[in-house]
Amino acid sequence: MKKIAVMGSGNGSNFETIVKYFAQKPEMEVDITCLTDDVNAYILTRAKNLGVKYKYLPFEQNGSYFAVNNFDLIVLAGYMRILPDDVLNLGKFINIHPSLLPAFKGKDAIHRAFDAGVKVSGVTIHHVTSELDGGKIIAQYPVLIGNLMHFDEFEAEIHNLEHKLYPIVIEKLLKDEVFDFADLLGGCSG
């Protein structure tokens, strides 16, 4: 049994996608716990509706919580705080970011990329460090921005890609395998 913690501060759409992905893979025994630092975050409602364990975890309690709760992987999905090194040393933390890092680190990356007029952006999954969006890159996948593409279309493509890419990369990490672009192409057929 692999234990995953998913940490989020907001809507939780990536969290829900991860839960549903592993629900369709009964051969992978995965135990998911939802953690949030915002008692009003919609991710908690999603966890309740999906029947997934959840916990309100104030930011200041992360160190003591992860010191006594071991997870194979801690997945950040819209978690809006920078974790300090003493917490990061307690597990294997990964994050997803809606740009091709190192470009457009931090908040509002989708808007900033679109407003800058870049023709290629995308999604990055990376190891978490105490530097904002600065950890080693695990996987990236591009989104092309056509001249006639509207912001809403671009944003929808980024989120669609996040929902396809993140669960596959999580599965690869849990299996101690390396992600390859062919994994995403094969994973898109559903």
Tab-separated table of C-alpha atoms in Angstrom, residues 30-184:
chain	number	residue	atom	x	y	z
A	30	VAL	CA	-3.013	3.716	-2.913
A	31	ASP	CA	-4.186	5.362	0.300
A	32	ILE	CA	-4.802	9.099	-0.211
A	33	THR	CA	-5.151	11.718	2.516
A	34	CYS	CA	-6.254	15.273	1.713
A	35	LEU	CA	-4.580	18.026	3.747
A	36	THR	CA	-5.404	21.724	3.655
A	37	ASP	CA	-4.297	24.847	5.477
A	38	ASP	CA	-7.623	26.582	4.729
A	39	VAL	CA	-10.663	25.352	6.635
A	40	ASN	CA	-12.912	26.887	3.936
A	41	ALA	CA	-11.084	25.408	0.930
A	42	TYR	CA	-13.304	23.601	-1.564
A	43	ILE	CA	-10.767	20.763	-1.658
A	44	LEU	CA	-12.288	19.617	1.684
A	45	THR	CA	-15.740	19.361	0.103
A	46	ARG	CA	-14.243	17.349	-2.751
A	47	ALA	CA	-12.542	15.006	-0.265
A	48	LYS	CA	-15.814	14.479	1.629
A	49	ASN	CA	-17.742	13.841	-1.608
A	50	LEU	CA	-15.095	11.368	-2.806
A	51	GLY	CA	-14.936	9.531	0.524
A	52	VAL	CA	-11.248	10.374	1.003
A	53	LYS	CA	-9.652	10.991	4.406
A	54	TYR	CA	-9.085	14.679	5.027
A	55	LYS	CA	-7.592	16.935	7.655
A	56	TYR	CA	-7.368	20.635	8.268
A	57	LEU	CA	-3.658	21.134	8.901
A	58	PRO	CA	-2.581	24.651	9.893
A	59	PHE	CA	0.682	25.661	8.246
A	60	GLU	CA	2.461	25.884	11.621
A	61	GLN	CA	1.661	22.212	12.348
A	62	ASN	CA	3.181	20.728	9.170
A	63	GLY	CA	6.462	19.828	10.877
A	64	SER	CA	4.895	17.969	13.787
A	65	TYR	CA	2.357	16.264	11.493
A	66	PHE	CA	4.871	14.931	8.958
A	67	ALA	CA	7.273	13.939	11.739
A	68	VAL	CA	4.766	11.291	12.906
A	69	ASN	CA	2.862	10.537	9.660
A	70	ASN	CA	4.895	8.872	6.940
A	71	PHE	CA	3.860	9.121	3.303
A	72	ASP	CA	5.480	7.629	0.225
A	73	LEU	CA	4.772	10.895	-1.591
A	74	ILE	CA	3.449	14.316	-0.615
A	75	VAL	CA	1.754	16.008	-3.544
A	76	LEU	CA	1.138	19.745	-3.598
A	77	ALA	CA	-1.893	20.693	-5.680
A	78	GLY	CA	-2.687	24.365	-5.355
A	79	TYR	CA	-0.978	24.630	-1.983
A	80	MET	CA	-0.279	28.339	-1.642
A	81	ARG	CA	2.477	28.371	0.974
A	82	ILE	CA	6.245	27.890	0.822
A	83	LEU	CA	7.284	24.979	3.014
A	84	PRO	CA	10.504	25.377	5.017
A	85	ASP	CA	13.411	22.949	4.719
A	86	ASP	CA	12.748	21.361	8.128
A	87	VAL	CA	9.328	20.216	6.843
A	88	LEU	CA	10.599	19.261	3.378
A	89	ASN	CA	13.220	17.016	4.969
A	90	LEU	CA	10.394	14.886	6.425
A	91	GLY	CA	9.224	13.457	3.097
A	92	LYS	CA	9.297	13.455	-0.688
A	93	PHE	CA	7.361	16.544	-1.845
A	94	ILE	CA	6.357	17.336	-5.430
A	95	ASN	CA	4.409	20.221	-6.951
A	96	ILE	CA	2.686	21.085	-10.213
A	97	HIS	CA	3.046	24.515	-11.802
A	98	PRO	CA	1.143	25.945	-14.790
A	99	SER	CA	4.137	27.135	-16.820
A	100	LEU	CA	7.331	25.751	-18.259
A	101	LEU	CA	9.642	26.487	-15.354
A	102	PRO	CA	11.874	28.335	-14.796
A	103	ALA	CA	9.633	30.796	-16.680
A	104	PHE	CA	6.743	32.446	-14.828
A	105	LYS	CA	7.398	31.210	-11.312
A	106	GLY	CA	4.863	32.022	-8.604
A	107	LYS	CA	1.249	33.152	-8.697
A	108	ASP	CA	-0.824	33.930	-11.789
A	109	ALA	CA	1.575	32.104	-14.107
A	110	ILE	CA	-1.122	31.380	-16.694
A	111	HIS	CA	-2.121	35.046	-16.956
A	112	ARG	CA	1.467	36.261	-16.970
A	113	ALA	CA	2.507	33.837	-19.730
A	114	PHE	CA	-0.488	34.760	-21.875
A	115	ASP	CA	-0.030	38.505	-21.306
A	116	ALA	CA	3.662	38.247	-22.170
A	117	GLY	CA	2.725	36.894	-25.582
A	118	VAL	CA	4.755	33.687	-25.358
A	119	LYS	CA	3.888	31.137	-28.035
A	120	VAL	CA	4.706	28.085	-25.900
A	121	SER	CA	3.888	27.572	-22.249
A	122	GLY	CA	2.853	24.413	-20.459
A	123	VAL	CA	2.940	22.481	-17.224
A	124	THR	CA	5.856	21.507	-14.986
A	125	ILE	CA	6.020	18.958	-12.191
A	126	HIS	CA	8.989	19.430	-9.906
A	127	HIS	CA	10.478	18.487	-6.566
A	128	VAL	CA	9.689	21.018	-3.863
A	129	THR	CA	12.374	23.111	-2.236
A	130	SER	CA	12.084	26.172	-0.025
A	131	GLU	CA	12.775	28.262	-3.149
A	132	LEU	CA	9.482	29.152	-4.861
A	133	ASP	CA	9.031	26.822	-7.859
A	134	GLY	CA	12.770	26.165	-7.767
A	135	GLY	CA	13.089	22.392	-7.319
A	136	LYS	CA	14.486	19.939	-9.839
A	137	ILE	CA	12.117	19.353	-12.744
A	138	ILE	CA	10.548	15.879	-12.987
A	139	ALA	CA	8.337	16.370	-16.054
A	140	GLN	CA	7.219	19.111	-18.413
A	141	TYR	CA	4.773	19.205	-21.272
A	142	PRO	CA	4.093	22.117	-23.631
A	143	VAL	CA	0.959	23.950	-24.677
A	144	LEU	CA	1.180	25.937	-27.902
A	145	ILE	CA	-0.525	29.334	-27.879
A	146	GLY	CA	-1.917	30.160	-31.305
A	147	ASN	CA	-2.321	33.745	-32.482
A	148	LEU	CA	-6.111	33.460	-32.363
A	149	MET	CA	-6.302	31.624	-29.037
A	150	HIS	CA	-8.309	33.368	-26.334
A	151	PHE	CA	-7.151	33.372	-22.724
A	152	ASP	CA	-10.027	31.132	-21.606
A	153	GLU	CA	-9.039	28.502	-24.170
A	154	PHE	CA	-5.401	28.655	-23.100
A	155	GLU	CA	-6.298	28.372	-19.413
A	156	ALA	CA	-8.591	25.398	-20.103
A	157	GLU	CA	-5.812	23.658	-22.059
A	158	ILE	CA	-3.349	24.178	-19.196
A	159	HIS	CA	-5.789	22.729	-16.635
A	160	ASN	CA	-6.685	19.832	-18.922
A	161	LEU	CA	-2.987	19.049	-19.306
A	162	GLU	CA	-2.434	19.268	-15.535
A	163	HIS	CA	-5.214	16.731	-14.987
A	164	LYS	CA	-3.670	14.318	-17.494
A	165	LEU	CA	-0.023	14.755	-16.513
A	166	TYR	CA	-0.015	14.874	-12.703
A	167	PRO	CA	-1.611	11.468	-11.969
A	168	ILE	CA	0.655	9.710	-14.479
A	169	VAL	CA	3.792	11.259	-12.997
A	170	ILE	CA	2.612	10.395	-9.463
A	171	GLU	CA	2.079	6.787	-10.532
A	172	LYS	CA	5.559	6.658	-12.106
A	173	LEU	CA	7.151	8.039	-8.922
A	174	LEU	CA	5.276	5.542	-6.736
A	175	LYS	CA	6.509	2.716	-8.979
A	176	ASP	CA	10.061	4.149	-8.976
A	177	GLU	CA	9.871	4.613	-12.738
A	178	VAL	CA	10.875	7.550	-14.922
A	179	PHE	CA	8.225	9.585	-16.742
A	180	ASP	CA	8.458	9.681	-20.525
A	181	PHE	CA	6.351	11.676	-23.013
A	182	ALA	CA	4.961	8.385	-24.352
A	183	ASP	CA	3.400	7.819	-20.905
A	184	LEU	CA	1.278	10.945	-21.325
